[in-house]
Structure formats: C-alpha cells, structure tokens
GROMACS .gro file of C-alpha atoms in nm:
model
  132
    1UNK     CA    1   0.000   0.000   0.000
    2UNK     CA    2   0.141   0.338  -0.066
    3UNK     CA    3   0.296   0.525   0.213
    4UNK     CA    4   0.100   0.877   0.127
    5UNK     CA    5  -0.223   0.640   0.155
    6UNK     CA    6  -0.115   0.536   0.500
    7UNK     CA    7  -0.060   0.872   0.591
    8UNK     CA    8  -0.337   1.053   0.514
    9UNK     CA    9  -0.629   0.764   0.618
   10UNK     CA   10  -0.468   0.577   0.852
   11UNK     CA   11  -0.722   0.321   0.792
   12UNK     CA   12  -0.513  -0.011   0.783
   13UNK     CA   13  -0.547  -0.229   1.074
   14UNK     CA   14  -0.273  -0.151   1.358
   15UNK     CA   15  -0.234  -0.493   1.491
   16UNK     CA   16  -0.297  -0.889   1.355
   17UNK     CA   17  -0.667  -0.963   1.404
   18UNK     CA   18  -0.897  -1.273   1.359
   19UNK     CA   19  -1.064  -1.259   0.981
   20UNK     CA   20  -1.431  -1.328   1.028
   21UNK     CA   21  -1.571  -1.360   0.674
   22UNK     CA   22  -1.915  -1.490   0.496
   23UNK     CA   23  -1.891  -1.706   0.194
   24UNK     CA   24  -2.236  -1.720   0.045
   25UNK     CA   25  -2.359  -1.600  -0.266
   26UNK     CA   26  -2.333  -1.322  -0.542
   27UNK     CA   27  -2.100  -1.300  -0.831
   28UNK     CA   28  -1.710  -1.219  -0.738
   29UNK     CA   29  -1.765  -1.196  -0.390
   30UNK     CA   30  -1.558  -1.475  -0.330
   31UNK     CA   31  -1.263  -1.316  -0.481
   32UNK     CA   32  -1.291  -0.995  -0.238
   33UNK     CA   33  -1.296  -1.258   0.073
   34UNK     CA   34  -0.980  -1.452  -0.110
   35UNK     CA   35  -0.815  -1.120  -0.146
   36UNK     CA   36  -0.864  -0.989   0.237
   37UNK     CA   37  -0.699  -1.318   0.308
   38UNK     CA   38  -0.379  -1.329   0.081
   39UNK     CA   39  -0.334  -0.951   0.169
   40UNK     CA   40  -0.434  -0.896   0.518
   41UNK     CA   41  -0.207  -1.032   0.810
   42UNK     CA   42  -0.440  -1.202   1.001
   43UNK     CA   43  -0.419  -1.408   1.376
   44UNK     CA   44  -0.642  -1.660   1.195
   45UNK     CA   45  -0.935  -1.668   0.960
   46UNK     CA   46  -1.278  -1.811   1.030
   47UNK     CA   47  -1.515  -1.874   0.707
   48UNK     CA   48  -1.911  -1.928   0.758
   49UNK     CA   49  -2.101  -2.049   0.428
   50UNK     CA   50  -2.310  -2.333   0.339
   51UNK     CA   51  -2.208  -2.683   0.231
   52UNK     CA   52  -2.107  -2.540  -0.132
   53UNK     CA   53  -1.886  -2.311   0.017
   54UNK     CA   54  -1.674  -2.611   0.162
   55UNK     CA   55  -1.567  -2.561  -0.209
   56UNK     CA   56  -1.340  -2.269  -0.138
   57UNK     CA   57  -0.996  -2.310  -0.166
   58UNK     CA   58  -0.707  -2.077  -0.039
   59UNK     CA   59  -0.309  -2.095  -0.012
   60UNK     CA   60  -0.367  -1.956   0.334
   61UNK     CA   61  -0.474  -2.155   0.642
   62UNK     CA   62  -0.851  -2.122   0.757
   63UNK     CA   63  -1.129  -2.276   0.968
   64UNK     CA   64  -1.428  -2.370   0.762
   65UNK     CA   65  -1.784  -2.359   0.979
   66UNK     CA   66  -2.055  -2.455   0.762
   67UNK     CA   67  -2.419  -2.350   0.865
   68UNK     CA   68  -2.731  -2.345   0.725
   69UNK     CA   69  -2.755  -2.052   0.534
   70UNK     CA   70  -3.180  -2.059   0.474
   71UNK     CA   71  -3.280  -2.070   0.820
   72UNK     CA   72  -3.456  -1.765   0.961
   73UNK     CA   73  -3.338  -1.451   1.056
   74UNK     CA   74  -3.337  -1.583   1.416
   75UNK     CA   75  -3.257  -1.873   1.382
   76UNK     CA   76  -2.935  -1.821   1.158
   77UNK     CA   77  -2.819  -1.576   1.434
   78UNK     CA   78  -2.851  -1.886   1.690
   79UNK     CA   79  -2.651  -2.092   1.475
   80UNK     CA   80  -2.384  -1.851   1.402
   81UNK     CA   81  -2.331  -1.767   1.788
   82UNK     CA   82  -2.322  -2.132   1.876
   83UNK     CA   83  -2.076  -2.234   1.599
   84UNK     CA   84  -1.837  -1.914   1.670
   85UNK     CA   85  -1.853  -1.967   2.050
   86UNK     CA   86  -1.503  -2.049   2.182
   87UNK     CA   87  -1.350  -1.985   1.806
   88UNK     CA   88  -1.287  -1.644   1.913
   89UNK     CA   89  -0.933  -1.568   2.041
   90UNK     CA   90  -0.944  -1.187   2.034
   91UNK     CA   91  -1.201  -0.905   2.224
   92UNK     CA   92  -1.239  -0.776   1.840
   93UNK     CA   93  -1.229  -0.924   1.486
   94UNK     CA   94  -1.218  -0.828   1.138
   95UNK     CA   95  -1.564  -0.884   0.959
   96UNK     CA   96  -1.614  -0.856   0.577
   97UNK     CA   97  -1.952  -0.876   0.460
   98UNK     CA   98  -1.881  -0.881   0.119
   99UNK     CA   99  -2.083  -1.164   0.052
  100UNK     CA  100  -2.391  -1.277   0.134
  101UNK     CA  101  -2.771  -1.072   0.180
  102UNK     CA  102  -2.891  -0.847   0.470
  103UNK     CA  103  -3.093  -1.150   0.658
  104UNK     CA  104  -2.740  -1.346   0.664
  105UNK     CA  105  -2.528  -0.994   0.743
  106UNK     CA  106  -2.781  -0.917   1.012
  107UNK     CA  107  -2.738  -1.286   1.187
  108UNK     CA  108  -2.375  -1.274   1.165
  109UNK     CA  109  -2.316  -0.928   1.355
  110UNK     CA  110  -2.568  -0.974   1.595
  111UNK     CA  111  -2.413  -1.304   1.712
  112UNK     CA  112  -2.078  -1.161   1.717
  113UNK     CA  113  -2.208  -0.833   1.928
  114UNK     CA  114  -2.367  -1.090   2.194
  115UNK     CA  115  -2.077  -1.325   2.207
  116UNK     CA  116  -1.928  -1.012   2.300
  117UNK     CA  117  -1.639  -0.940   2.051
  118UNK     CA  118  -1.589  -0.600   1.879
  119UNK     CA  119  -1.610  -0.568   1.485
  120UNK     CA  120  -1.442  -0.364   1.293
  121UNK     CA  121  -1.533  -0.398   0.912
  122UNK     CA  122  -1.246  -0.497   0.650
  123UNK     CA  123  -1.276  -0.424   0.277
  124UNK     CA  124  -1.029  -0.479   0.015
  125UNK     CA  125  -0.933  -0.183  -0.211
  126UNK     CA  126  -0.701  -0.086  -0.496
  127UNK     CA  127  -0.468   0.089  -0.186
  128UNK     CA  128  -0.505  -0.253   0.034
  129UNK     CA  129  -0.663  -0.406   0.324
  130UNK     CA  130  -0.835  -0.115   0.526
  131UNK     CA  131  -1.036  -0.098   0.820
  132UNK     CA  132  -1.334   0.058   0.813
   0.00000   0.00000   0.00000
C-alpha cells in the first residue's frame, strides 16, 4: 500500500486480528474474501457459508464452519453464535460482509455483538486491506 495512503487515512489495521468472513452467494464476492486473506495479516481466519462453500480453496490456512444458510433470521443468528462460541481468540475481529444478503449480514453481527467481541469492518481496495 502506498505510504501517502497510510498517511493521510490511517485506515489499515494496527495490529494482527482474527478474519471473520461470509462465503455465500453473489458473483465475485468470493474473490474480495480470497483477497482480504492473501493480503491482510491475520491471527487466523474463520469462514461461515453453506455446504457449497466447503468448495473454497485458499493458499492460506482457515477454519471452515458450515451452517445453514436458509434458516430464519433468528434462527441463523442462533446458529452462528453457537458455531463461533469459543472460536474467538481476540475481544475484536475483522468482519467482511462482502458476501452474502442483509438477513445473513444481520445474523452474523448480531451473534458476534452478543458473544461479545468487537467488529471492525475490513474491505479490500485498490490501496489494500483497510479498516473501516
């Protein structure tokens, strides 16, 4: 990432954090998840998605937790918090919601916010990883 970029935004992430990202569906969204992991420097990445996402492949190391991605607002959120409790090293992570809908963006925060665990949103851009 440029230095000037640094500089003026300050927006990359000061220390390694735990990657907390949804694989589910809409077109190239996968590719912005794969990205935030081959250019981020993370503690350890977490990926949620259905049984097709088991299909993901990466060069990096991850932790694959496959739930049930057409369950109810509710119960998604239930799922999600069960499955993540324990997985959670850190008192924040680093959450992209690049793919997926609102229903399965809704669940996901939600059960992070009541584990308790802070989020701090990561997007890939032309400049980098940056926190948002």
């Amino acid at each position: 990432m440029p230095k000037i970029f640094q500089e003026e935004h300050g927006f990359l992430f000061k220390n390694k954090m735990e990657l907390i990202a949804l694989l589910s569906s809409g077109k190239g969204t996968w590719a912005q998840v794969s990205g935030l992991m081959k250019y981020g420097e993370w503690d350890k990445i977490l990926l949620l998605g259905s049984e097709f996402a088991k299909t993901f492949t990466h060069e990096k190391p991850f932790e694959f937790i496959q739930v049930d991605l057409d369950q109810k607002l509710v119960a998604l959120k239930e799922e999600f918090s069960r499955k993540l409790k324990g997985k959670i090293d850190g008192m924040e992570v680093a959450l992209s919601l690049a793919s997926g809908n609102g229903k399965e963006h809704m669940s996901l925060v939600s059960a992070l916010i009541n584990l308790p665990v802070g989020v701090r949103f990561a997007a890939l851009t032309r400049e980098g990883v940056i926190d948002l």
